[in-house]
């Protein structure tokens, strides 16, 4: 058994409440590219300022909507990985508060309920003008990231429909943020999985927890700005580390 795994399992047995913070690396083994990955990262290939801001949407709604339709298609075609399933399994034996920066729905599809989505949800569409929700839209399928697709129109006001994600320059949904802070403040162990620790305020949650006395465990193949804060840094992928933890805890 890996030394890190033994240490995490020992902590786990000694704590009562666990919070998990996940980032794009959580879904990487489901085939969904991260943002900042060196090889396939979305921001290596696309300019976020042209695709992920309200100004970009205002300037060229079809370009932005088309890009999100491409990403939605990728997520729909993907399946939760063994890491997502392991987190759902952990929550069936112990209270686990799940906070994610991911906009995909793979935690839910793996069986986790009540995930706090700090950066919104890809499929929670709403009107750009009046903010009213626009559920269950028929979505075209295309595999060309920069194909222009006109966004559907709001049935209430005729405004363009936008994806339910938090764009650069926008604030986090207030309730999600306060629930996330409460989750880490209530936890005596915080597991940080697959996040680069660069996007604030989410990236500040592990340090906040640490200052309040929680044990912080990082699962990430690479080192991040969160690593120095962590009590255990486990250089392993999500889909390998988390199932191993489930197995070790069941012993
Ligand atoms: P990021 O792209 O900045 O960082 C990804 C991190 O995951 C890196 O530290 C990398 O080393 C690590 N990683 C890569 N493969 C891994 C694996 N198999 N197992 C564990 N870790 C792995 O992502 P971030 O920190 O989440 O950045 C924040 C923003 O990215 C969020 O706003 C989020 O909304 C957005 N995002 C979400 C998705 C998604 O919903 N799946 C995809 C891309 C980006
Ligand atoms: Zn509207």
mmCIF file of N, CA, C and O and ligand atoms in Angstrom, residues 127-132 154-159, ligand 2:
data_model
loop_
_atom_site.group_PDB
_atom_site.id
_atom_site.type_symbol
_atom_site.label_atom_id
_atom_site.label_comp_id
_atom_site.label_asym_id
_atom_site.label_seq_id
_atom_site.Cartn_x
_atom_site.Cartn_y
_atom_site.Cartn_z
ATOM 1 N N UNK A 127 -31.610 32.752 -18.922
ATOM 2 C CA UNK A 127 -31.654 33.868 -19.864
ATOM 3 C C UNK A 127 -30.562 34.888 -19.513
ATOM 4 O O UNK A 127 -30.380 35.237 -18.347
ATOM 5 N N UNK A 128 -29.852 35.336 -20.526
ATOM 6 C CA UNK A 128 -28.798 36.330 -20.316
ATOM 7 C C UNK A 128 -29.393 37.652 -19.841
ATOM 8 O O UNK A 128 -28.791 38.375 -19.052
ATOM 9 N N UNK A 129 -30.630 37.981 -20.319
ATOM 10 C CA UNK A 129 -31.225 39.275 -19.980
ATOM 11 C C UNK A 129 -32.014 39.251 -18.678
ATOM 12 O O UNK A 129 -31.835 40.123 -17.837
ATOM 13 N N UNK A 130 -32.896 38.255 -18.510
ATOM 14 C CA UNK A 130 -33.785 38.296 -17.331
ATOM 15 C C UNK A 130 -33.422 37.243 -16.288
ATOM 16 O O UNK A 130 -34.049 37.183 -15.234
ATOM 17 N N UNK A 131 -32.431 36.410 -16.568
ATOM 18 C CA UNK A 131 -31.918 35.406 -15.620
ATOM 19 C C UNK A 131 -32.870 34.264 -15.307
ATOM 20 O O UNK A 131 -32.550 33.419 -14.476
ATOM 21 N N UNK A 132 -34.060 34.250 -15.920
ATOM 22 C CA UNK A 132 -34.959 33.136 -15.601
ATOM 23 C C UNK A 132 -34.428 31.834 -16.194
ATOM 24 O O UNK A 132 -33.827 31.840 -17.265
ATOM 25 N N UNK A 154 -35.175 33.150 -24.872
ATOM 26 C CA UNK A 154 -35.948 33.028 -23.633
ATOM 27 C C UNK A 154 -37.444 33.104 -23.953
ATOM 28 O O UNK A 154 -37.879 33.986 -24.692
ATOM 29 N N UNK A 155 -38.237 32.169 -23.374
ATOM 30 C CA UNK A 155 -39.680 32.181 -23.652
ATOM 31 C C UNK A 155 -40.362 33.359 -22.952
ATOM 32 O O UNK A 155 -41.464 33.741 -23.298
ATOM 33 N N UNK A 156 -39.709 33.968 -21.972
ATOM 34 C CA UNK A 156 -40.325 35.075 -21.231
ATOM 35 C C UNK A 156 -40.045 36.418 -21.882
ATOM 36 O O UNK A 156 -40.930 37.242 -22.050
ATOM 37 N N UNK A 157 -38.776 36.659 -22.251
ATOM 38 C CA UNK A 157 -38.420 38.007 -22.695
ATOM 39 C C UNK A 157 -37.722 38.035 -24.051
ATOM 40 O O UNK A 157 -37.412 39.113 -24.559
ATOM 41 N N UNK A 158 -37.451 36.872 -24.609
ATOM 42 C CA UNK A 158 -36.803 36.854 -25.932
ATOM 43 C C UNK A 158 -35.296 37.027 -25.890
ATOM 44 O O UNK A 158 -34.635 37.017 -26.923
ATOM 45 N N UNK A 159 -34.734 37.174 -24.693
ATOM 46 C CA UNK A 159 -33.278 37.328 -24.566
ATOM 47 C C UNK A 159 -32.558 36.037 -24.927
ATOM 48 O O UNK A 159 -33.162 34.957 -24.953
HETATM 49 ZN ZN1 LIG B 2 -35.490 36.263 -20.401
#
